Each structure stands twice: as structure tokens, then as C-alpha cells.
């Protein structure tokens, strides 16, 4: 058999194999469709065989996404506040086929349909429970509660591996910000006056104790120390002589 006769069939087979292959890129999973039906298990990154019309593979990113957002909500006392935060998450690899079927065929659609509504819902749920002053004074507590609410909701929704919700700031309306600052100043002034009253009370107690320590004997000694000898009998503690006798 001539080499050419062997080479041509091998080349054809090779071309068919190459044309029937696809590469699932790193950071993605392959979504396999057989006769139009999506299979439940994703394909790992690497080379996979496809047969157009019979076995097709689409790709869906499972890379971590950092999503910066600003969420507007009302506090318990009806004050508007904006929560600036960055959420980090990814699509769960094993849930990717179901997300592809039920939600959307790209990360942006899944993000807009599942993640962003949950983030906004969690922010509103928590912020609406507290007054503005509590939120400003307890930002770490509020941020933690929002994070816990997000985890709970996303676990119910599925599809998403949630990593973090990092609150970068609470932004107030300028008028509200000014009112909060004025209230803080008033509180600080009250604390200063309270401290002054406590200090004055301590000083009064000290003087009272000192006055109590001036017993009759001490006063008598002080009177004797001051006696100028004009009377035969030293004066009493009140400063008057017991018997006034001139020399």
C-alpha cells in the first residue's frame, strides 16, 4: 500500500477529530447539550468532543466577580441612606447547568437576576430595622447583619458561591449628615458638663472630709499657736479666752 493512500485517510480522520473538538477554557465550565437537552453535570476545563446537532458545549464563567454597588434604603426613622459596598461571588460549578437553563446563558444575566436583587433586599431588610443614629454608631454590626442576610437568601436561591460583602461606607444626605454631627456635638457637650459636675462633687466631698477632720482639739491647738499672751488663759477653739485677765 502506497504511503499516500494511508496518509489521506489519517488526515481526514485528524481533521474530523479537530473539527469535532472544543476547548473549555480555564475559569469556565462546559454546559453540554445532547439533542437540545442540557445535561446536569458540567464539563471541566480542557478538550471535549462535540458533534454539532448531537452534542454541543457552551461555556459559562465561574470566575470570582467583584461587584461594586451603591444601595439606597430608608432607615427605621425614615431617613435616606446609601450603603456603598463591594460583593464578591462566583457561579457554583455544579449548579452552572441549572443556572444556564433556569436563569440565563451568561454571567451578566445571572448576576442581574439572582445576585443584585438579593443584595438590595438584604440591605433594605437590615437598614429598615434601625434608626439613623444607631447605624452611624454601629456600622460594623449593621454590615455583619447585611452579610448574614445575603448568605441566607443566596443559599435559598442556589447557583451562587458567595464570598463577601464588604461595606465601604454609609453615605448620608447632607442635611442628615449635618444633623447627626450637631447631635454628636450636643452629646459630647453633655458628657463634658456631666464630667465637670462629677469633678465638682468629688472636690466638695474632699473639702467636707477635710472640714470634718478639723476636730475641737486641732482647733484648740491652732488657737494656742496664735495666742499672743495678752490674757492669762489661752483662748478657746473659737478664738475667745475662757477668762479674760489683763496683765
Short mmCIF file of N, CA and C in Angstrom, two decimals, residues 56-218:
data_model
loop_
_atom_site.label_atom_id
_atom_site.label_comp_id
_atom_site.label_asym_id
_atom_site.label_seq_id
_atom_site.Cartn_x
_atom_site.Cartn_y
_atom_site.Cartn_z
N UNK A 56 -23.47 19.44 21.82
CA UNK A 56 -22.89 20.78 21.77
C UNK A 56 -22.44 21.19 23.17
N UNK A 57 -21.44 22.05 23.23
CA UNK A 57 -20.93 22.53 24.51
C UNK A 57 -20.85 24.06 24.49
N UNK A 58 -21.50 24.66 25.46
CA UNK A 58 -21.39 26.10 25.68
C UNK A 58 -20.57 26.33 26.95
N UNK A 59 -20.02 27.52 27.07
CA UNK A 59 -19.18 27.79 28.23
C UNK A 59 -19.80 28.86 29.11
N UNK A 60 -19.60 28.67 30.43
CA UNK A 60 -20.12 29.61 31.41
C UNK A 60 -19.01 29.90 32.42
N UNK A 61 -18.73 31.16 32.65
CA UNK A 61 -17.65 31.55 33.55
C UNK A 61 -18.01 31.26 35.01
N UNK A 62 -17.02 30.72 35.74
CA UNK A 62 -17.19 30.51 37.18
C UNK A 62 -16.12 31.32 37.94
N UNK A 63 -15.54 32.31 37.26
CA UNK A 63 -14.54 33.15 37.91
C UNK A 63 -15.19 34.03 38.99
N UNK A 64 -14.38 34.42 39.96
CA UNK A 64 -14.86 35.31 41.02
C UNK A 64 -15.11 36.70 40.45
N UNK A 65 -16.25 37.26 40.80
CA UNK A 65 -16.64 38.59 40.33
C UNK A 65 -16.68 39.54 41.51
N UNK A 66 -16.08 40.71 41.36
CA UNK A 66 -16.17 41.78 42.36
C UNK A 66 -17.14 42.82 41.83
N UNK A 67 -18.24 42.98 42.54
CA UNK A 67 -19.32 43.85 42.07
C UNK A 67 -19.50 45.03 43.01
N UNK A 68 -18.97 46.22 42.65
CA UNK A 68 -19.19 47.40 43.48
C UNK A 68 -20.58 47.98 43.20
N UNK A 69 -21.29 48.32 44.27
CA UNK A 69 -22.65 48.85 44.12
C UNK A 69 -22.93 49.88 45.20
N UNK A 70 -23.94 50.70 44.98
CA UNK A 70 -24.47 51.60 45.99
C UNK A 70 -25.96 51.32 46.11
N UNK A 71 -26.41 51.03 47.34
CA UNK A 71 -27.79 50.65 47.58
C UNK A 71 -28.48 51.72 48.42
N UNK A 72 -29.58 52.24 47.92
CA UNK A 72 -30.32 53.28 48.64
C UNK A 72 -31.45 52.64 49.44
N UNK A 73 -31.56 53.03 50.72
CA UNK A 73 -32.60 52.48 51.57
C UNK A 73 -33.05 53.53 52.58
N UNK A 74 -34.16 53.23 53.26
CA UNK A 74 -34.68 54.11 54.30
C UNK A 74 -34.49 53.46 55.66
N UNK A 75 -34.08 54.26 56.63
CA UNK A 75 -33.88 53.76 57.98
C UNK A 75 -35.23 53.64 58.70
N UNK A 76 -35.19 53.15 59.92
CA UNK A 76 -36.41 52.98 60.71
C UNK A 76 -37.10 54.31 60.95
N UNK A 77 -36.30 55.38 61.08
CA UNK A 77 -36.87 56.71 61.28
C UNK A 77 -37.01 57.48 59.96
N UNK A 78 -37.12 56.73 58.86
CA UNK A 78 -37.43 57.28 57.53
C UNK A 78 -36.38 58.25 57.00
N UNK A 79 -35.12 57.98 57.31
CA UNK A 79 -34.02 58.78 56.77
C UNK A 79 -33.37 58.01 55.61
N UNK A 80 -33.07 58.74 54.52
CA UNK A 80 -32.44 58.07 53.38
C UNK A 80 -30.95 57.88 53.63
N UNK A 81 -30.47 56.68 53.32
CA UNK A 81 -29.05 56.37 53.47
C UNK A 81 -28.61 55.51 52.30
N UNK A 82 -27.38 55.71 51.87
CA UNK A 82 -26.82 54.92 50.78
C UNK A 82 -25.71 54.04 51.35
N UNK A 83 -25.80 52.75 51.08
CA UNK A 83 -24.78 51.81 51.53
C UNK A 83 -23.88 51.49 50.33
N UNK A 84 -22.63 51.91 50.42
CA UNK A 84 -21.64 51.60 49.37
C UNK A 84 -20.91 50.32 49.77
N UNK A 85 -20.87 49.36 48.85
CA UNK A 85 -20.27 48.06 49.18
C UNK A 85 -19.80 47.35 47.92
N UNK A 86 -18.94 46.36 48.12
CA UNK A 86 -18.48 45.51 47.03
C UNK A 86 -18.78 44.06 47.39
N UNK A 87 -19.56 43.40 46.54
CA UNK A 87 -19.87 41.99 46.74
C UNK A 87 -18.95 41.14 45.86
N UNK A 88 -18.43 40.07 46.42
CA UNK A 88 -17.62 39.13 45.64
C UNK A 88 -18.30 37.76 45.66
N UNK A 89 -18.40 37.15 44.48
CA UNK A 89 -19.11 35.88 44.35
C UNK A 89 -18.71 35.20 43.05
N UNK A 90 -19.14 33.99 42.90
CA UNK A 90 -18.95 33.26 41.64
C UNK A 90 -20.12 32.30 41.47
N UNK A 91 -20.29 31.82 40.26
CA UNK A 91 -21.32 30.81 40.00
C UNK A 91 -20.78 29.46 40.47
N UNK A 92 -21.59 28.74 41.20
CA UNK A 92 -21.19 27.42 41.70
C UNK A 92 -21.04 26.46 40.51
N UNK A 93 -19.87 25.83 40.34
CA UNK A 93 -19.64 24.98 39.16
C UNK A 93 -20.70 23.90 38.95
N UNK A 94 -21.05 23.17 40.02
CA UNK A 94 -22.01 22.08 39.86
C UNK A 94 -23.43 22.57 39.58
N UNK A 95 -23.70 23.83 39.95
CA UNK A 95 -25.03 24.39 39.72
C UNK A 95 -25.10 25.15 38.41
N UNK A 96 -23.98 25.25 37.70
CA UNK A 96 -23.94 26.04 36.47
C UNK A 96 -24.94 25.57 35.41
N UNK A 97 -25.07 24.27 35.17
CA UNK A 97 -26.06 23.85 34.16
C UNK A 97 -27.49 24.28 34.50
N UNK A 98 -27.88 24.18 35.78
CA UNK A 98 -29.22 24.59 36.18
C UNK A 98 -29.39 26.11 36.04
N UNK A 99 -28.34 26.85 36.41
CA UNK A 99 -28.40 28.30 36.25
C UNK A 99 -28.52 28.65 34.77
N UNK A 100 -27.82 27.93 33.93
CA UNK A 100 -27.85 28.14 32.48
C UNK A 100 -29.25 27.92 31.93
N UNK A 101 -29.92 26.89 32.45
CA UNK A 101 -31.27 26.55 31.97
C UNK A 101 -32.31 27.52 32.51
N UNK A 102 -32.27 27.73 33.83
CA UNK A 102 -33.36 28.43 34.50
C UNK A 102 -33.20 29.95 34.58
N UNK A 103 -31.95 30.43 34.56
CA UNK A 103 -31.73 31.86 34.76
C UNK A 103 -31.28 32.56 33.48
N UNK A 104 -30.15 32.13 32.96
CA UNK A 104 -29.63 32.80 31.76
C UNK A 104 -28.35 32.15 31.28
N UNK A 105 -27.95 32.48 30.07
CA UNK A 105 -26.82 31.81 29.44
C UNK A 105 -25.51 32.56 29.57
N UNK A 106 -25.50 33.60 30.41
CA UNK A 106 -24.24 34.31 30.66
C UNK A 106 -24.24 34.84 32.10
N UNK A 107 -23.05 35.18 32.57
CA UNK A 107 -22.89 35.61 33.95
C UNK A 107 -23.66 36.90 34.22
N UNK A 108 -23.67 37.81 33.28
CA UNK A 108 -24.35 39.10 33.49
C UNK A 108 -25.84 38.91 33.78
N UNK A 109 -26.47 38.00 33.04
CA UNK A 109 -27.89 37.75 33.25
C UNK A 109 -28.14 37.12 34.62
N UNK A 110 -27.31 36.16 34.98
CA UNK A 110 -27.45 35.50 36.29
C UNK A 110 -27.20 36.51 37.41
N UNK A 111 -26.21 37.35 37.23
CA UNK A 111 -25.89 38.38 38.22
C UNK A 111 -27.06 39.33 38.42
N UNK A 112 -27.65 39.80 37.32
CA UNK A 112 -28.75 40.75 37.39
C UNK A 112 -30.03 40.11 37.93
N UNK A 113 -30.20 38.82 37.67
CA UNK A 113 -31.44 38.14 38.06
C UNK A 113 -31.41 37.60 39.48
N UNK A 114 -30.25 37.12 39.91
CA UNK A 114 -30.15 36.47 41.22
C UNK A 114 -29.42 37.32 42.25
N UNK A 115 -28.21 37.77 41.90
CA UNK A 115 -27.35 38.38 42.91
C UNK A 115 -27.81 39.78 43.30
N UNK A 116 -27.95 40.67 42.34
CA UNK A 116 -28.26 42.07 42.68
C UNK A 116 -29.58 42.24 43.43
N UNK A 117 -30.66 41.53 43.08
CA UNK A 117 -31.89 41.65 43.89
C UNK A 117 -31.69 41.20 45.33
N UNK A 118 -30.89 40.15 45.53
CA UNK A 118 -30.63 39.66 46.89
C UNK A 118 -29.85 40.70 47.69
N UNK A 119 -28.84 41.31 47.07
CA UNK A 119 -28.05 42.32 47.76
C UNK A 119 -28.92 43.49 48.20
N UNK A 120 -29.76 44.00 47.30
CA UNK A 120 -30.63 45.12 47.62
C UNK A 120 -31.63 44.74 48.70
N UNK A 121 -32.19 43.53 48.59
CA UNK A 121 -33.17 43.06 49.58
C UNK A 121 -32.55 42.99 50.97
N UNK A 122 -31.32 42.46 51.06
CA UNK A 122 -30.65 42.32 52.36
C UNK A 122 -30.35 43.68 52.97
N UNK A 123 -29.90 44.61 52.15
CA UNK A 123 -29.62 45.96 52.65
C UNK A 123 -30.89 46.60 53.21
N UNK A 124 -31.98 46.52 52.45
CA UNK A 124 -33.24 47.13 52.90
C UNK A 124 -33.77 46.44 54.16
N UNK A 125 -33.65 45.12 54.22
CA UNK A 125 -34.14 44.38 55.39
C UNK A 125 -33.46 44.86 56.67
N UNK A 126 -32.15 45.02 56.61
CA UNK A 126 -31.40 45.37 57.81
C UNK A 126 -31.51 46.86 58.13
N UNK A 127 -31.32 47.70 57.13
CA UNK A 127 -31.34 49.15 57.36
C UNK A 127 -32.68 49.61 57.93
N UNK A 128 -33.76 49.01 57.47
CA UNK A 128 -35.10 49.42 57.92
C UNK A 128 -35.36 49.10 59.39
N UNK A 129 -34.51 48.29 60.01
CA UNK A 129 -34.71 47.90 61.40
C UNK A 129 -34.14 48.91 62.39
N UNK A 130 -33.27 49.82 61.92
CA UNK A 130 -32.54 50.68 62.83
C UNK A 130 -32.71 52.16 62.49
N UNK A 131 -32.60 52.99 63.54
CA UNK A 131 -32.60 54.43 63.34
C UNK A 131 -31.24 54.87 62.80
N UNK A 132 -31.23 56.05 62.21
CA UNK A 132 -30.01 56.56 61.59
C UNK A 132 -28.84 56.62 62.57
N UNK A 133 -29.10 57.14 63.76
CA UNK A 133 -28.00 57.29 64.73
C UNK A 133 -27.40 55.95 65.11
N UNK A 134 -28.23 54.94 65.25
CA UNK A 134 -27.71 53.60 65.58
C UNK A 134 -26.81 53.08 64.47
N UNK A 135 -27.22 53.27 63.23
CA UNK A 135 -26.44 52.78 62.09
C UNK A 135 -25.08 53.47 62.04
N UNK A 136 -25.07 54.78 62.23
CA UNK A 136 -23.81 55.52 62.18
C UNK A 136 -22.88 55.11 63.31
N UNK A 137 -23.45 54.85 64.48
CA UNK A 137 -22.62 54.50 65.64
C UNK A 137 -22.25 53.02 65.68
N UNK A 138 -22.92 52.18 64.89
CA UNK A 138 -22.68 50.73 64.92
C UNK A 138 -22.54 50.17 63.51
N UNK A 139 -21.69 50.77 62.72
CA UNK A 139 -21.57 50.39 61.31
C UNK A 139 -21.11 48.95 61.13
N UNK A 140 -20.18 48.49 61.96
CA UNK A 140 -19.68 47.12 61.82
C UNK A 140 -20.78 46.10 62.09
N UNK A 141 -21.62 46.37 63.10
CA UNK A 141 -22.72 45.46 63.42
C UNK A 141 -23.71 45.39 62.26
N UNK A 142 -24.06 46.56 61.73
CA UNK A 142 -25.02 46.62 60.61
C UNK A 142 -24.46 45.89 59.39
N UNK A 143 -23.19 46.11 59.07
CA UNK A 143 -22.57 45.44 57.92
C UNK A 143 -22.59 43.93 58.07
N UNK A 144 -22.32 43.45 59.29
CA UNK A 144 -22.34 42.00 59.54
C UNK A 144 -23.74 41.43 59.35
N UNK A 145 -24.75 42.13 59.83
CA UNK A 145 -26.13 41.66 59.68
C UNK A 145 -26.54 41.61 58.20
N UNK A 146 -26.12 42.58 57.42
CA UNK A 146 -26.41 42.56 55.99
C UNK A 146 -25.76 41.34 55.34
N UNK A 147 -24.52 41.07 55.69
CA UNK A 147 -23.79 39.93 55.13
C UNK A 147 -24.50 38.61 55.46
N UNK A 148 -24.95 38.47 56.70
CA UNK A 148 -25.65 37.25 57.12
C UNK A 148 -26.95 37.08 56.34
N UNK A 149 -27.67 38.16 56.14
CA UNK A 149 -28.93 38.11 55.37
C UNK A 149 -28.67 37.70 53.92
N UNK A 150 -27.59 38.22 53.34
CA UNK A 150 -27.25 37.86 51.95
C UNK A 150 -26.96 36.37 51.85
N UNK A 151 -26.17 35.85 52.77
CA UNK A 151 -25.83 34.43 52.76
C UNK A 151 -27.09 33.57 52.83
N UNK A 152 -28.00 33.95 53.73
CA UNK A 152 -29.23 33.20 53.90
C UNK A 152 -30.05 33.18 52.61
N UNK A 153 -30.20 34.35 51.99
CA UNK A 153 -31.02 34.42 50.77
C UNK A 153 -30.38 33.69 49.59
N UNK A 154 -29.07 33.82 49.44
CA UNK A 154 -28.40 33.18 48.31
C UNK A 154 -28.37 31.66 48.46
N UNK A 155 -28.32 31.19 49.70
CA UNK A 155 -28.39 29.74 49.92
C UNK A 155 -29.74 29.20 49.48
N UNK A 156 -30.78 29.98 49.72
CA UNK A 156 -32.11 29.57 49.29
C UNK A 156 -32.25 29.62 47.77
N UNK A 157 -31.62 30.62 47.17
CA UNK A 157 -31.71 30.78 45.71
C UNK A 157 -30.86 29.74 44.99
N UNK A 158 -29.72 29.35 45.57
CA UNK A 158 -28.81 28.43 44.90
C UNK A 158 -27.99 29.13 43.83
N UNK A 159 -27.24 28.34 43.09
CA UNK A 159 -26.45 28.80 41.93
C UNK A 159 -25.17 29.56 42.27
N UNK A 160 -25.12 30.23 43.44
CA UNK A 160 -24.04 31.19 43.70
C UNK A 160 -23.16 30.75 44.87
N UNK A 161 -21.84 30.87 44.66
CA UNK A 161 -20.89 30.78 45.76
C UNK A 161 -20.59 32.20 46.24
N UNK A 162 -21.20 32.57 47.36
CA UNK A 162 -21.00 33.92 47.90
C UNK A 162 -19.72 33.95 48.72
N UNK A 163 -18.91 35.00 48.53
CA UNK A 163 -17.65 35.11 49.26
C UNK A 163 -17.66 36.23 50.29
N UNK A 164 -18.07 37.43 49.90
CA UNK A 164 -18.03 38.52 50.88
C UNK A 164 -18.89 39.69 50.41
N UNK A 165 -19.27 40.50 51.39
CA UNK A 165 -19.97 41.75 51.12
C UNK A 165 -19.28 42.80 51.97
N UNK A 166 -18.38 43.53 51.36
CA UNK A 166 -17.53 44.48 52.08
C UNK A 166 -18.13 45.88 52.00
N UNK A 167 -18.68 46.35 53.11
CA UNK A 167 -19.26 47.70 53.15
C UNK A 167 -18.14 48.72 53.23
N UNK A 168 -18.10 49.62 52.26
CA UNK A 168 -17.04 50.63 52.22
C UNK A 168 -17.48 51.98 52.79
N UNK A 169 -18.78 52.13 53.04
CA UNK A 169 -19.22 53.38 53.64
C UNK A 169 -20.73 53.52 53.67
N UNK A 170 -21.20 54.36 54.61
CA UNK A 170 -22.60 54.73 54.70
C UNK A 170 -22.69 56.21 54.33
N UNK A 171 -23.38 56.52 53.25
CA UNK A 171 -23.45 57.88 52.73
C UNK A 171 -24.79 58.49 53.10
N UNK A 172 -24.74 59.65 53.78
CA UNK A 172 -25.95 60.30 54.24
C UNK A 172 -26.29 61.50 53.37
N UNK A 173 -27.55 61.87 53.40
CA UNK A 173 -27.98 63.13 52.80
C UNK A 173 -27.26 64.25 53.54
N UNK A 174 -26.78 65.29 52.83
CA UNK A 174 -26.02 66.37 53.51
C UNK A 174 -26.73 66.97 54.70
N UNK A 175 -28.04 67.19 54.61
CA UNK A 175 -28.79 67.76 55.72
C UNK A 175 -28.82 66.80 56.91
N UNK A 176 -28.97 65.51 56.60
CA UNK A 176 -28.98 64.50 57.66
C UNK A 176 -27.61 64.41 58.30
N UNK A 177 -26.57 64.46 57.47
CA UNK A 177 -25.20 64.41 57.97
C UNK A 177 -24.95 65.56 58.95
N UNK A 178 -25.41 66.75 58.59
CA UNK A 178 -25.23 67.92 59.45
C UNK A 178 -25.98 67.74 60.76
N UNK A 179 -27.20 67.20 60.69
CA UNK A 179 -28.00 66.99 61.90
C UNK A 179 -27.33 65.97 62.82
N UNK A 180 -26.77 64.91 62.23
CA UNK A 180 -26.09 63.89 63.02
C UNK A 180 -24.87 64.48 63.71
N UNK A 181 -24.11 65.30 62.97
CA UNK A 181 -22.92 65.92 63.55
C UNK A 181 -23.29 66.85 64.70
N UNK A 182 -24.36 67.62 64.52
CA UNK A 182 -24.80 68.52 65.58
C UNK A 182 -25.24 67.75 66.82
N UNK A 183 -25.90 66.62 66.59
CA UNK A 183 -26.33 65.79 67.72
C UNK A 183 -25.12 65.23 68.46
N UNK A 184 -24.10 64.81 67.70
CA UNK A 184 -22.89 64.30 68.32
C UNK A 184 -22.20 65.37 69.16
N UNK A 185 -22.19 66.59 68.63
CA UNK A 185 -21.59 67.71 69.38
C UNK A 185 -22.36 67.96 70.67
N UNK A 186 -23.69 67.91 70.59
CA UNK A 186 -24.52 68.12 71.77
C UNK A 186 -24.28 67.03 72.81
N UNK A 187 -24.14 65.80 72.34
CA UNK A 187 -23.87 64.69 73.26
C UNK A 187 -22.52 64.87 73.94
N UNK A 188 -21.53 65.28 73.18
CA UNK A 188 -20.20 65.50 73.74
C UNK A 188 -20.22 66.62 74.77
N UNK A 189 -21.01 67.68 74.50
CA UNK A 189 -21.12 68.79 75.44
C UNK A 189 -21.80 68.33 76.74
N UNK A 190 -22.82 67.50 76.60
CA UNK A 190 -23.50 66.96 77.77
C UNK A 190 -22.53 66.12 78.61
N UNK A 191 -21.73 65.31 77.92
CA UNK A 191 -20.75 64.46 78.63
C UNK A 191 -19.72 65.33 79.35
N UNK A 192 -19.31 66.44 78.71
CA UNK A 192 -18.34 67.33 79.33
C UNK A 192 -18.92 67.95 80.61
N UNK A 193 -20.16 68.43 80.53
CA UNK A 193 -20.79 69.03 81.70
C UNK A 193 -20.99 68.00 82.81
N UNK A 194 -21.34 66.78 82.41
CA UNK A 194 -21.51 65.72 83.39
C UNK A 194 -20.19 65.43 84.12
N UNK A 195 -19.11 65.42 83.35
CA UNK A 195 -17.79 65.20 83.94
C UNK A 195 -17.43 66.32 84.90
N UNK A 196 -17.76 67.56 84.52
CA UNK A 196 -17.47 68.69 85.39
C UNK A 196 -18.27 68.60 86.70
N UNK A 197 -19.53 68.17 86.61
CA UNK A 197 -20.35 68.03 87.81
C UNK A 197 -19.78 66.94 88.73
N UNK A 198 -19.36 65.84 88.13
CA UNK A 198 -18.78 64.76 88.92
C UNK A 198 -17.51 65.24 89.62
N UNK A 199 -16.68 65.98 88.88
CA UNK A 199 -15.43 66.51 89.44
C UNK A 199 -15.72 67.47 90.59
N UNK A 200 -16.74 68.34 90.38
CA UNK A 200 -17.11 69.29 91.43
C UNK A 200 -17.62 68.56 92.66
N UNK A 201 -18.37 67.49 92.46
CA UNK A 201 -18.88 66.70 93.59
C UNK A 201 -17.75 66.06 94.38
N UNK A 202 -16.76 65.54 93.64
CA UNK A 202 -15.60 64.93 94.31
C UNK A 202 -14.86 65.97 95.14
N UNK A 203 -14.68 67.17 94.58
CA UNK A 203 -13.99 68.24 95.30
C UNK A 203 -14.78 68.67 96.54
N UNK A 204 -16.09 68.72 96.43
CA UNK A 204 -16.93 69.09 97.58
C UNK A 204 -16.81 68.05 98.69
N UNK A 205 -16.80 66.78 98.29
CA UNK A 205 -16.64 65.72 99.28
C UNK A 205 -15.27 65.81 99.97
N UNK A 206 -14.26 66.17 99.20
CA UNK A 206 -12.91 66.29 99.77
C UNK A 206 -12.86 67.41 100.80
N UNK A 207 -13.48 68.55 100.45
CA UNK A 207 -13.50 69.68 101.38
C UNK A 207 -14.31 69.35 102.63
N UNK A 208 -15.40 68.62 102.43
CA UNK A 208 -16.23 68.23 103.57
C UNK A 208 -15.45 67.31 104.51
N UNK A 209 -14.71 66.38 103.91
CA UNK A 209 -13.91 65.47 104.72
C UNK A 209 -12.82 66.22 105.46
N UNK A 210 -12.22 67.19 104.79
CA UNK A 210 -11.18 68.00 105.42
C UNK A 210 -11.75 68.80 106.57
N UNK A 211 -12.95 69.36 106.35
CA UNK A 211 -13.60 70.15 107.40
C UNK A 211 -13.94 69.28 108.61
N UNK A 212 -14.37 68.03 108.33
CA UNK A 212 -14.69 67.11 109.42
C UNK A 212 -13.45 66.74 110.21
N UNK A 213 -12.31 66.75 109.54
CA UNK A 213 -11.06 66.37 110.22
C UNK A 213 -10.58 67.45 111.17
N UNK A 214 -11.10 68.69 111.06
CA UNK A 214 -10.70 69.78 111.96
C UNK A 214 -11.47 69.65 113.28
N UNK A 215 -11.04 68.75 114.12
CA UNK A 215 -11.70 68.48 115.39
C UNK A 215 -11.45 69.62 116.36
N UNK A 216 -12.15 69.56 117.48
CA UNK A 216 -12.01 70.58 118.52
C UNK A 216 -10.56 70.67 119.00
N UNK A 217 -9.89 69.53 119.10
CA UNK A 217 -8.51 69.54 119.58
C UNK A 217 -7.60 70.26 118.61
N UNK A 218 -7.83 70.02 117.30
CA UNK A 218 -6.99 70.69 116.30
C UNK A 218 -7.24 72.19 116.32
#
